[in-house]
Every structure is written in C-alpha cells, then in structure tokens.
Coordinates of C-alpha atoms in Angstrom, one line a residue:
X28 CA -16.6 8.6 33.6
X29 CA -19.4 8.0 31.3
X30 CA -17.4 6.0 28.4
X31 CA -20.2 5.6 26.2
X32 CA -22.1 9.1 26.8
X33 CA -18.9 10.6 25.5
X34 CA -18.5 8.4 22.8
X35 CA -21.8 9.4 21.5
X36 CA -21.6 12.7 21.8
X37 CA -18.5 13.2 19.9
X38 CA -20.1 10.8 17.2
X39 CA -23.2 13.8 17.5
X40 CA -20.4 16.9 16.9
X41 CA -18.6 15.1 14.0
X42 CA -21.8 14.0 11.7
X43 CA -24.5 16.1 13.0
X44 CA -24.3 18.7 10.0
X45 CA -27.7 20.3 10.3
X46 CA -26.9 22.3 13.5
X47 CA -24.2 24.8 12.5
X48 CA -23.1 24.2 9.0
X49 CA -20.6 26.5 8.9
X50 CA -18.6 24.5 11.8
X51 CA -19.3 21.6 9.4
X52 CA -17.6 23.2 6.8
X53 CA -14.7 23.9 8.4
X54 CA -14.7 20.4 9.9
X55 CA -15.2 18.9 6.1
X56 CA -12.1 21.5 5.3
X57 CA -10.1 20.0 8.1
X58 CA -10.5 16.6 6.8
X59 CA -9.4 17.8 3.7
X60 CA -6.9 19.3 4.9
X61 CA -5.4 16.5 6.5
X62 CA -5.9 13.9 3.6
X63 CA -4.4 16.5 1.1
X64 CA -1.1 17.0 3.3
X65 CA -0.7 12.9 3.5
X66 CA -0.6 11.9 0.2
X67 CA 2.8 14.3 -0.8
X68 CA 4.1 12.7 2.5
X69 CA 3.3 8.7 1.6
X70 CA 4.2 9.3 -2.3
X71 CA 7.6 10.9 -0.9
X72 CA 8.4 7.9 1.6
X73 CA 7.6 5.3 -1.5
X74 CA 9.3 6.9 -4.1
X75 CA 12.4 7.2 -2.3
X76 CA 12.1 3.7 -0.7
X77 CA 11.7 2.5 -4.3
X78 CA 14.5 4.7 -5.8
X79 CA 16.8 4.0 -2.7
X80 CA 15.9 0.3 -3.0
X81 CA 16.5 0.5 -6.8
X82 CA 19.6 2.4 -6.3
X83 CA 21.1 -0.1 -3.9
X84 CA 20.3 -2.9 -5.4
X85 CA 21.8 -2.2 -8.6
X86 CA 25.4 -1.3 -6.9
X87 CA 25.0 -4.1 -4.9
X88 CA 24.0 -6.6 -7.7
X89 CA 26.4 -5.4 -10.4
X90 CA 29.0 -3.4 -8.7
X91 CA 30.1 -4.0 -5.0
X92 CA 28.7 -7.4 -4.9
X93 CA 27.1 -8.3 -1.7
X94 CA 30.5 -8.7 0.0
X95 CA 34.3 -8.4 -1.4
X96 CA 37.1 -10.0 -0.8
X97 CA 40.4 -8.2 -1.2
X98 CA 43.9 -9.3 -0.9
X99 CA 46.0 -6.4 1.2
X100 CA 48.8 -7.6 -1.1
X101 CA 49.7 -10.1 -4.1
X102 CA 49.8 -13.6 -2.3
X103 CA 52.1 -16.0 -3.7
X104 CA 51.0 -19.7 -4.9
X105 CA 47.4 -19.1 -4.1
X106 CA 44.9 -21.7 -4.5
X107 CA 42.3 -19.6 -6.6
X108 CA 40.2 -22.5 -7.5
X109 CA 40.1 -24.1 -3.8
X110 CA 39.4 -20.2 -2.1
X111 CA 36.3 -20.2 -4.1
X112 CA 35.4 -23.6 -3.1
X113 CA 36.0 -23.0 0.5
X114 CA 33.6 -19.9 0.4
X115 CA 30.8 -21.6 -1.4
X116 CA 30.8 -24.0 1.6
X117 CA 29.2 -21.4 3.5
X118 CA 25.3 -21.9 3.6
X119 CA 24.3 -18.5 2.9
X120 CA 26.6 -18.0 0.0
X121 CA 25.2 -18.4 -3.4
X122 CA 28.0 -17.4 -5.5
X123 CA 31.6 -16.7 -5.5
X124 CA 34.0 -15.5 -8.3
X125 CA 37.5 -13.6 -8.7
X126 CA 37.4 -10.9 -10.7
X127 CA 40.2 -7.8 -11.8
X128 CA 39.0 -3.7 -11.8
X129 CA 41.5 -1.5 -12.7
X130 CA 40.9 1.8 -15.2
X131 CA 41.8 2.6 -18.3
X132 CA 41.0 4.9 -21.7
X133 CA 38.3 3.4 -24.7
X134 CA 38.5 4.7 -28.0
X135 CA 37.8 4.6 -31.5
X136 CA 38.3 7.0 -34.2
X137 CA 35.3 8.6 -33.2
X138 CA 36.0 9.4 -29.5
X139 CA 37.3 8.5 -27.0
X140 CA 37.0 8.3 -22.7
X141 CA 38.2 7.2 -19.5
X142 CA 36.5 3.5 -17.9
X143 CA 37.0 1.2 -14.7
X144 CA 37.3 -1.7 -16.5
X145 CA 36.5 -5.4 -14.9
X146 CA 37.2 -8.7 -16.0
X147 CA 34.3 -10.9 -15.2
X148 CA 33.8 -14.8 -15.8
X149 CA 32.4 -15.8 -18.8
X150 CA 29.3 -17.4 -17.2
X151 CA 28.3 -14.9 -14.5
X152 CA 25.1 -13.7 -16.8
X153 CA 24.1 -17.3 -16.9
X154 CA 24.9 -18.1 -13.1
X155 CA 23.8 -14.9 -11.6
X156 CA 20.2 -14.3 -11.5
X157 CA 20.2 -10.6 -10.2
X158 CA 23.0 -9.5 -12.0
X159 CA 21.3 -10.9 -15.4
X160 CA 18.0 -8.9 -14.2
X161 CA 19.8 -5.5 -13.5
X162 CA 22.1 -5.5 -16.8
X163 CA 19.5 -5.0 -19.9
X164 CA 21.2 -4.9 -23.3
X165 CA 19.9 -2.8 -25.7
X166 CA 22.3 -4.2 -28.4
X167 CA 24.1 -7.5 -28.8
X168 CA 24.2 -9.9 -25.7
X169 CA 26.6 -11.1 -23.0
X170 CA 29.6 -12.5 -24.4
X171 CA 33.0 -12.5 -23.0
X172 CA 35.4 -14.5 -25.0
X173 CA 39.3 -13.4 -25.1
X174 CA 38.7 -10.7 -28.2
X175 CA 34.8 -9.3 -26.9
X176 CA 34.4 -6.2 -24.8
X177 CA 30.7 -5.1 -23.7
X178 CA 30.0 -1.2 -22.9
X179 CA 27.6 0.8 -21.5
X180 CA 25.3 2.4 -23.7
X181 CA 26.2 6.0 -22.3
X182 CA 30.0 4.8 -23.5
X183 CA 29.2 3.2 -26.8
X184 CA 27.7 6.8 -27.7
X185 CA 30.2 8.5 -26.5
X186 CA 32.7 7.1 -28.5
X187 CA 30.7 6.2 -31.4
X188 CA 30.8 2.5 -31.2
X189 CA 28.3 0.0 -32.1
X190 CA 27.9 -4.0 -31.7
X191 CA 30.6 -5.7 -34.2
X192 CA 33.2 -2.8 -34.2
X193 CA 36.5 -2.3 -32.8
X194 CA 37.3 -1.1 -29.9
X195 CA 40.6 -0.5 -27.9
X196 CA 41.7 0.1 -25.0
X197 CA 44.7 2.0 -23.2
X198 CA 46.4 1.0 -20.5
X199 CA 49.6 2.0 -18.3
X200 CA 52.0 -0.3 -16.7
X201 CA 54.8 0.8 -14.7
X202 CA 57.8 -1.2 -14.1
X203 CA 59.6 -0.5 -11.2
X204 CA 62.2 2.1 -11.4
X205 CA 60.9 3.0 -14.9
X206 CA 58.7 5.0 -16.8
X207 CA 55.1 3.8 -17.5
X208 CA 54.5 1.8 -20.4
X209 CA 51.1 2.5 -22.4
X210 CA 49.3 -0.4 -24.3
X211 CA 47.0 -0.2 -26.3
X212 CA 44.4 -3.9 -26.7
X213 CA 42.2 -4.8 -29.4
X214 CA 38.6 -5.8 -28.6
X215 CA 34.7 -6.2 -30.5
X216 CA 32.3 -5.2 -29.1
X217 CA 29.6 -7.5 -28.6
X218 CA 26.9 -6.1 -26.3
X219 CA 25.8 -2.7 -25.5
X220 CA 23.8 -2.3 -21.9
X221 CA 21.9 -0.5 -19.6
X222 CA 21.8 -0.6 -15.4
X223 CA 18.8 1.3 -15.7
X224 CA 21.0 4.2 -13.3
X225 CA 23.3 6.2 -15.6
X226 CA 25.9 7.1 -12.5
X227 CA 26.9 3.2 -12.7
X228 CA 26.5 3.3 -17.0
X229 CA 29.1 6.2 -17.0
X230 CA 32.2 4.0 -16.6
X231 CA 31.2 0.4 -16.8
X232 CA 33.2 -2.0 -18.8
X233 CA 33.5 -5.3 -19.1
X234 CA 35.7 -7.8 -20.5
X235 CA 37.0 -11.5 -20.0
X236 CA 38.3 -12.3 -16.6
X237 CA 42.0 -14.1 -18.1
X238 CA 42.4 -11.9 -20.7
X239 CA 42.1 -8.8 -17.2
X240 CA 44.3 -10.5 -16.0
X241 CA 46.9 -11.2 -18.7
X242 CA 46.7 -7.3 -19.2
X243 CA 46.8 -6.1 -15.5
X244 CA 49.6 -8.4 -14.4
X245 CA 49.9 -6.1 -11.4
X246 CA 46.4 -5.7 -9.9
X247 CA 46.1 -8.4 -7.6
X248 CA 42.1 -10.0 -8.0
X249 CA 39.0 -9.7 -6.2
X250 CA 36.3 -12.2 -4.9
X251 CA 33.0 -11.3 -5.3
X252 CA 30.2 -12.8 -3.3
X253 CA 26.7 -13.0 -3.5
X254 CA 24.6 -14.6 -0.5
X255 CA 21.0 -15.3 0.2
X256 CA 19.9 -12.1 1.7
X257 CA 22.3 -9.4 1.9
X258 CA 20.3 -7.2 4.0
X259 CA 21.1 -9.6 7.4
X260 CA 23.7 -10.6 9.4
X261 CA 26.1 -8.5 7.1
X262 CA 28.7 -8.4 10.4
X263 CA 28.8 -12.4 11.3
X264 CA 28.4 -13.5 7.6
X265 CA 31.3 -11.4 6.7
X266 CA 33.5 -12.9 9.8
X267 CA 32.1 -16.4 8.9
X268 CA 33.9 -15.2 4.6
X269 CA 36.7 -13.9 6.8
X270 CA 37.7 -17.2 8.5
X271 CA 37.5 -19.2 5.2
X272 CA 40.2 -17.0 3.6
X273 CA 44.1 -17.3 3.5
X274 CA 46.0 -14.8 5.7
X275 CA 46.2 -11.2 4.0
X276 CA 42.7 -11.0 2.7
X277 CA 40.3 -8.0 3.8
X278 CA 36.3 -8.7 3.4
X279 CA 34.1 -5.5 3.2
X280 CA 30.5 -5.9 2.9
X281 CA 27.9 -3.7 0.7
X282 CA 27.1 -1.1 3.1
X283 CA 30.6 -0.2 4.2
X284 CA 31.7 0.2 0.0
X285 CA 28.5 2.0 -0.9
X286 CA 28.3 3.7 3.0
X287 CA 28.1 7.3 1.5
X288 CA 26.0 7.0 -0.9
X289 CA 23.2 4.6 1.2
X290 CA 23.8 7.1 3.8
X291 CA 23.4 10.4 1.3
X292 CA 20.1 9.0 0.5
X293 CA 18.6 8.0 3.9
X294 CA 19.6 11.7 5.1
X295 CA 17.4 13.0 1.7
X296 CA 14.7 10.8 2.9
X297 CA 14.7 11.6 6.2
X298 CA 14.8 15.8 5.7
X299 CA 12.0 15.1 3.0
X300 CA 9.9 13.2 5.8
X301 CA 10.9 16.0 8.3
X302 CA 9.0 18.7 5.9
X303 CA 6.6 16.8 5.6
X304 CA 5.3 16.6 8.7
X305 CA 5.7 20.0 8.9
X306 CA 3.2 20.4 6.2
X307 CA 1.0 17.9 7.9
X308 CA 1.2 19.2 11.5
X309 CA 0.2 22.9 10.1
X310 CA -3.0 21.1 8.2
X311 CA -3.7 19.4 11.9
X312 CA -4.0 23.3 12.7
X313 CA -7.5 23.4 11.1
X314 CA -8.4 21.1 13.5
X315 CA -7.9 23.3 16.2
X316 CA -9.3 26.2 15.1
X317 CA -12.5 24.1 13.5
X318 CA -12.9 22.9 17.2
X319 CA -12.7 26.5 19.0
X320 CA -15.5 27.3 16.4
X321 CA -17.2 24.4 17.6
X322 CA -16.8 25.0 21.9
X323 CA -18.2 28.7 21.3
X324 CA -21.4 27.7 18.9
X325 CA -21.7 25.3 21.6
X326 CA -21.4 26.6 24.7
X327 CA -25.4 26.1 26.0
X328 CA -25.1 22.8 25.2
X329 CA -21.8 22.4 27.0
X330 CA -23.2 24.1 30.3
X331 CA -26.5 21.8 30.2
X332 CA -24.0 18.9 29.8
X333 CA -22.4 19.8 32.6
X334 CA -25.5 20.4 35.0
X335 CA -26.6 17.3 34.4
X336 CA -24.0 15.6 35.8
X337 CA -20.9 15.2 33.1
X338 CA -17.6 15.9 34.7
X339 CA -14.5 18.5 33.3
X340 CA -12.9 14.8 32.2
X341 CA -15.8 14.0 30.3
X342 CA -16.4 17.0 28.4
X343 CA -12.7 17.3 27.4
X344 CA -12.3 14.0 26.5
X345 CA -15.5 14.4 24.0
X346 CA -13.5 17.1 22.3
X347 CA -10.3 15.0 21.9
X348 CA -12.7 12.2 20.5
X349 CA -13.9 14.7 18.3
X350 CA -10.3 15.5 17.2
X351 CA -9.2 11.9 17.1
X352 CA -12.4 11.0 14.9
X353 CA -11.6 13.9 12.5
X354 CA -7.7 12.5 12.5
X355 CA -9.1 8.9 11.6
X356 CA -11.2 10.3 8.8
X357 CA -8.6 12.2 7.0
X358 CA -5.8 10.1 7.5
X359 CA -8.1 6.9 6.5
X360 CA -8.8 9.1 3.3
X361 CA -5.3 10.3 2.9
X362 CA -3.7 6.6 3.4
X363 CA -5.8 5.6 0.7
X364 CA -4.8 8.1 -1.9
X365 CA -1.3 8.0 -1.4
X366 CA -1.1 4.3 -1.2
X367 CA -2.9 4.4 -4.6
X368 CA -1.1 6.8 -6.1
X369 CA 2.3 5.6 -4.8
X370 CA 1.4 2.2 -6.6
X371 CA 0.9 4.2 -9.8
X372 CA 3.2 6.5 -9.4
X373 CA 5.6 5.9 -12.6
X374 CA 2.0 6.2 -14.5
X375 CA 1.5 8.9 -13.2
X376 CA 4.5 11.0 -14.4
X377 CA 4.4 9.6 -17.6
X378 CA 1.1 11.3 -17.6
X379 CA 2.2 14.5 -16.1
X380 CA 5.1 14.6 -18.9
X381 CA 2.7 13.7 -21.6
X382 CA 0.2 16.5 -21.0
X383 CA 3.1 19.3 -20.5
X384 CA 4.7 18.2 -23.5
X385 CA 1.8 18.5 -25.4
X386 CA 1.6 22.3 -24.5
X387 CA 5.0 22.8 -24.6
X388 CA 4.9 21.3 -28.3
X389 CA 2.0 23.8 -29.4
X390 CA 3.8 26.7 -27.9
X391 CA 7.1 25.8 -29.3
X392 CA 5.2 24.8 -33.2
X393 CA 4.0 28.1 -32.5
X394 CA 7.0 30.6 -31.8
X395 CA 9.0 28.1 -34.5
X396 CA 7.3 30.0 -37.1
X397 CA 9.3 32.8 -36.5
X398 CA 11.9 31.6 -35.4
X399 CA 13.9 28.6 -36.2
X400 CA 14.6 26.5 -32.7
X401 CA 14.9 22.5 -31.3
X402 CA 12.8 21.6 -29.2
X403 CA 13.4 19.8 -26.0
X404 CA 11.0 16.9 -23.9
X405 CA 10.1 17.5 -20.7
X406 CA 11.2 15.2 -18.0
X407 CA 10.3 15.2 -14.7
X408 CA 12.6 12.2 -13.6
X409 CA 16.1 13.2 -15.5
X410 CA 17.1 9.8 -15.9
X411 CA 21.1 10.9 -15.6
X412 CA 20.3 11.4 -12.2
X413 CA 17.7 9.1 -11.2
X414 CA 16.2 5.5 -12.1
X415 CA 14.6 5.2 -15.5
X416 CA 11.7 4.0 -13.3
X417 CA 10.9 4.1 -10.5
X418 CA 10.4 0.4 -7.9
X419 CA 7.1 0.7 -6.0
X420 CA 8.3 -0.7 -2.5
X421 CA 5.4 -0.5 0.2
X422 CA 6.9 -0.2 3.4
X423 CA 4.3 -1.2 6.0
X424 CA 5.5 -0.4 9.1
X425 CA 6.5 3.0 7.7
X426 CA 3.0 3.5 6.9
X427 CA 1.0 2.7 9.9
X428 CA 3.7 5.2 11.4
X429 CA 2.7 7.7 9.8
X430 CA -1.0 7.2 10.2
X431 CA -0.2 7.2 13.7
X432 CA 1.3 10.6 13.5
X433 CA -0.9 12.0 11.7
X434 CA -3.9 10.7 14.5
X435 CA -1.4 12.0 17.1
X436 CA -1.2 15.6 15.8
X437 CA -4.8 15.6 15.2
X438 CA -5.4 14.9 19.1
X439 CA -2.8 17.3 19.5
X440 CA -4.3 20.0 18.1
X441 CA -7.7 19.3 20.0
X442 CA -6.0 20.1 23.2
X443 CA -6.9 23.9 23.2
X444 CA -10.7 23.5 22.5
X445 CA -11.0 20.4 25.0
X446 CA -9.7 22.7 27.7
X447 CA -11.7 25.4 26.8
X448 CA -14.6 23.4 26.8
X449 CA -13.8 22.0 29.9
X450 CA -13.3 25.4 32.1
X451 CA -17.0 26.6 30.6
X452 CA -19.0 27.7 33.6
X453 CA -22.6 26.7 33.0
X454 CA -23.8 29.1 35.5
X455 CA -22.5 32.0 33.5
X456 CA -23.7 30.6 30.4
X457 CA -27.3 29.6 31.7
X458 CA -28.0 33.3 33.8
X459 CA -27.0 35.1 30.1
X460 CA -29.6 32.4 28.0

C-alpha cells in the first residue's frame, strides 16, 4: 500500500479548493459544523464539573465533613479529649472535632423558621482553612462565644434579623414518659454568611459547641474529620478512623452522606453528555454527504488512480484520511473555542444577562408608561438553585476523550464514500469520458 501516495492525495482533496468549489464549501460547512457542535458539548462537561465540583466541595467542607464519626448510642465515661487525639494520629487526618446537630425553630418579632442547628468549636474558622474559604460573611464575623449565634443570610432575611440583635431559638425536649418540654434560648447574632449555594444557606445555623450541648442534653455528639485529600482511599482511611474509635461508633465518609445528591448530579452530566454527542454525531453527518459529493465530482480521477496501479485499500483509505483530516480540523477548532469559552464562561453570562437586561429595561421603561409594574432582572444562573459562580475545572482526560470521539465519528461517517469510491470501476468510467 502506497502510505505516502495516499497521504498526499487526501492532503490534495481537503485544501485543493480551486477544482470544485462547491465540494469545498460543503467541506468548509462540515468543519463548521463539527467545531460548532463541540463547543455546547466542552462548555456543558466544564460547567458541570465546576458546579459539581463546587457543589461537593461546599457539603463536604462545611457540612458532612470529609468523614463522620457517629456514636450508635450515648457512650458512657467517654474520653472526648483522648478520641480526638487518637484520630489526629492518623497521617492523613488534618483535623478532628466533636460537634452537636439537632433542629430547632429561630425567631424574632419579625419572623420566624425552622433550622438544623450545630454547635461548632470556637476556633474551627481559624483552624480550618477550607471551611473558612467556603463560609463568606456578608455581615459581622465568626464568633462563637456562649451568648453569639451566626445565620445564614437567606435566614437573617427571613426573620428580619441583623448583626447585634436578638435572636432565639425553640427547642423540644422530651423526658421519658412525659410530654415534650419547649425552650426557648437567648442568642446575638454576630455574623451573617453565605456558602455561596443557597440549598445549604436555607437551614444553616451555628452556635457554640458547650452551650449545643448544654441545650441538647440528649443528642449524643459527632466527630468531624477533615484529611488531606478526600477524594482517595475513602474505604481504607475510613477503616484506619474506624479502628481508632471506642466500641459503638459508626464512620461514614462524604460520598456515602451526600451519595444522592453526587449521584443526581453525575446522572445530569452524563444525559447532558449523551445529547450531546448526539448533536455532534448528526454534525459528523455533513461529513458524509460532503464526501459522496466529493467520490461522484471525482470519479475520472478515481478510475485513472486506479489504472495506474492504486489498489481498492488505497483508494478507500484516502477517503477515510480525508474524513479523519476534516475531524482533526473541526475538532482542533472546536477544542479551542470551548476551552476558551469554558475558561470565561461566568464572563460570559454576566454578559449575556447584561445585554438582555438592557432590552428588557427599555421594553419594560416603555410599557411602564402605561401601566404601573416592577420590574424583574434577568438571570440565567438562579442562584437558589445553582452556585453564585460558577468553578472553571478543566478536566483533561475528559477532553482529549472527547476530541477522540469526535475524530472517531468523523472517520465514521467517511465509511459510505470510501466504499463507494473503492467499488468505482475505471473501465466504466473511462469508455463513457
């Protein structure tokens, strides 16, 4: 098989644009076609890597903790102080801490709503580098003496509290035998924050770990534990926790607490990936019928090809060269514009919302003259569902995956032409020239 022959010559079909233009065209269209359908695929796979990434992160940094420790029942004459000594031993554990959940109602005069409601030590925003970056206050700071309470900001407003007021909250305790008991506890708030995801704003509270506990007598604590990377070894780091614990103690790790919702997300990704490719393997269609266009303008030249001495292999594998150089091209081109795009993507929205709103503003000054309305911003990323903004997480491999799809559907799709080409019968074409 003449290797080089057929590399030139499918070098000749792709950039030889003076011999049928119009097969140029639709070869220029294909390309086109093909870049176009991978950008929405790349800025899909990195926005949801970031927002799954950004997601995770946060439950896992200021919620779940990288791994729990739970007691299956109150333990009597526990060594609190020589537990979290024990599991700090452990190489890849950075930081350990108890600390009490339970719920409970916030209110002041002004409102008034239900909260899970954790003690925390006093110096886990000093101690805890990732928790300190993920919790932004908007008011006031972290401080959690015996009388301070710190809210979310979708709480604060929903009550009508700001830094410096009071604050209580209701809790039940039920003796056994007996009828609960409500109490209600005094508290200032002292800091008003943000997660950045208003799902975990919604119902955090926070106040001091011994005064959580003086109040929830009952609620036996939790350990919280934050390791080097929590992405590795989840099974055997949680056996090696495990075996440093008293008798009675369960240890979950991240992904089994927050399995539904890592797994809820990775199922979006993957049907958004699936459509996708979808909508690329119809653009790899042009291909195809670019390259029929080709094999019939180019059927003399074929036949003399093949009475010279080039073989069925040959000739096929010139128009599946073809195909794969017209994949490389568009995917190259595509790559580059969803990469780049991807990287400015949160720019790019704020753009988007910016030039809509402007219209919308005009149309709404407009009908406001006769009649009286509010008008409303438009957002394209509703932040009570999503990320304020969006992390821009390159994920390699998944890239050079799907450059190698798309250069697999484009040699896909020059199948057709490359057998067509290859069953031309240069007698028939010659005795008709």
């Amino acid at each position: 098989m003449k290797i080089m022959q057929t590399l030139f010559l499918a070098y000749k079909f792709l950039t030889n644009r003076n011999s049928d233009k119009a097969i140029f065209r639709h070869i220029r269209g294909s390309i086109i076609g093909i870049a176009l359908s991978l950008v929405p695929l790349i800025v899909v796979l990195e926005v949801t890597n970031g927002m799954i990434s950004g997601i995770t992160r946060r439950y896992i940094e200021i919620d779940s903790f990288h791994f729990q420790a739970r007691m299956q029942r109150p333990i009597a004459n526990i060594d609190y102080d020589q537990i979290i000594a024990d599991i700090k031993r452990i190489d890849s554990v950075i930081n350990a801490f108890f600390y009490v959940e339970e719920t409970g109602l916030v209110y002041t005069a002004s409102g008034r709503t239900g909260v899970s409601i954790r003690g925390l030590p006093e110096n886990l925003y000093e101690k805890d580098e990732m928790f300190r970056r993920y919790l932004e206050f908007i008011d006031g700071e972290f401080i959690l003496d015996r009388d301070s309470i710190l809210l979310s900001g979708a709480i604060a407003n929903r009550i009508g509290a700001k830094v410096g007021d009071e604050v209580r909250i209701l809790t039940a305790h039920t003796p056994p035998g007996r009828a609960p008991i409500f109490r209600p506890t005094r508290f200032i708030l002292r800091g008003i924050f943000t997660t950045g995801y208003r799902e975990l704003d919604e119902i955090s509270a926070y106040i001091q770990y011994e005064r959580a506990r003086s109040i929830f007598r009952d609620t036996a604590p939790f350990i919280g534990i934050k390791v080097e990377d929590p992405y590795r070894n989840i099974d055997a780091t949680a056996s090696l926790i495990r075996s440093k614990l008293p008798p009675g103690f369960f240890v979950h790790s991240w992904h089994r607490l927050n399995y539904t919702l890592y797994r809820s997300l990775e199922i979006t990704k993957r049907l958004l990936f699936f459509i996708m490719i979808l909508i690329l393997s119809v653009a790899s269609l042009n291909i195809s019928s670019a390259m029929i266009m080709m094999v019939l303008s180019r059927k003399k030249e074929i036949a003399i090809l093949k009475s010279i001495g080039f073989s069925r292999k040959s000739i096929a594998l010139t128009f599946l060269l073809t195909g794969f150089g017209i994949g490389i091209v568009g995917s190259s081109i595509g790559m580059f514009l969803g990469i780049f795009m991807s990287i400015h993507i949160n720019a790019i929205i704020n753009f988007i919302e910016k030039i809509i709103n402007i219209f919308l503003f005009a149309s709404f000054y407009i009908l406001n003259i006769f009649k009286q309305t509010d008008f409303s911003a438009f957002s394209i990323m509703d932040t009570g569902y999503y990320l304020e903004e969006i992390p821009v997480i390159l994920d390699y491999s998944e890239l050079i995956l799907v450059f190698c799809i798309s250069l697999l559907l484009a040699t896909l799709a020059s199948f057709l032409p490359a057998y067509k080409a290859a069953s031309i019968k240069p007698i028939e074409i010659l005795q008709k020239s």
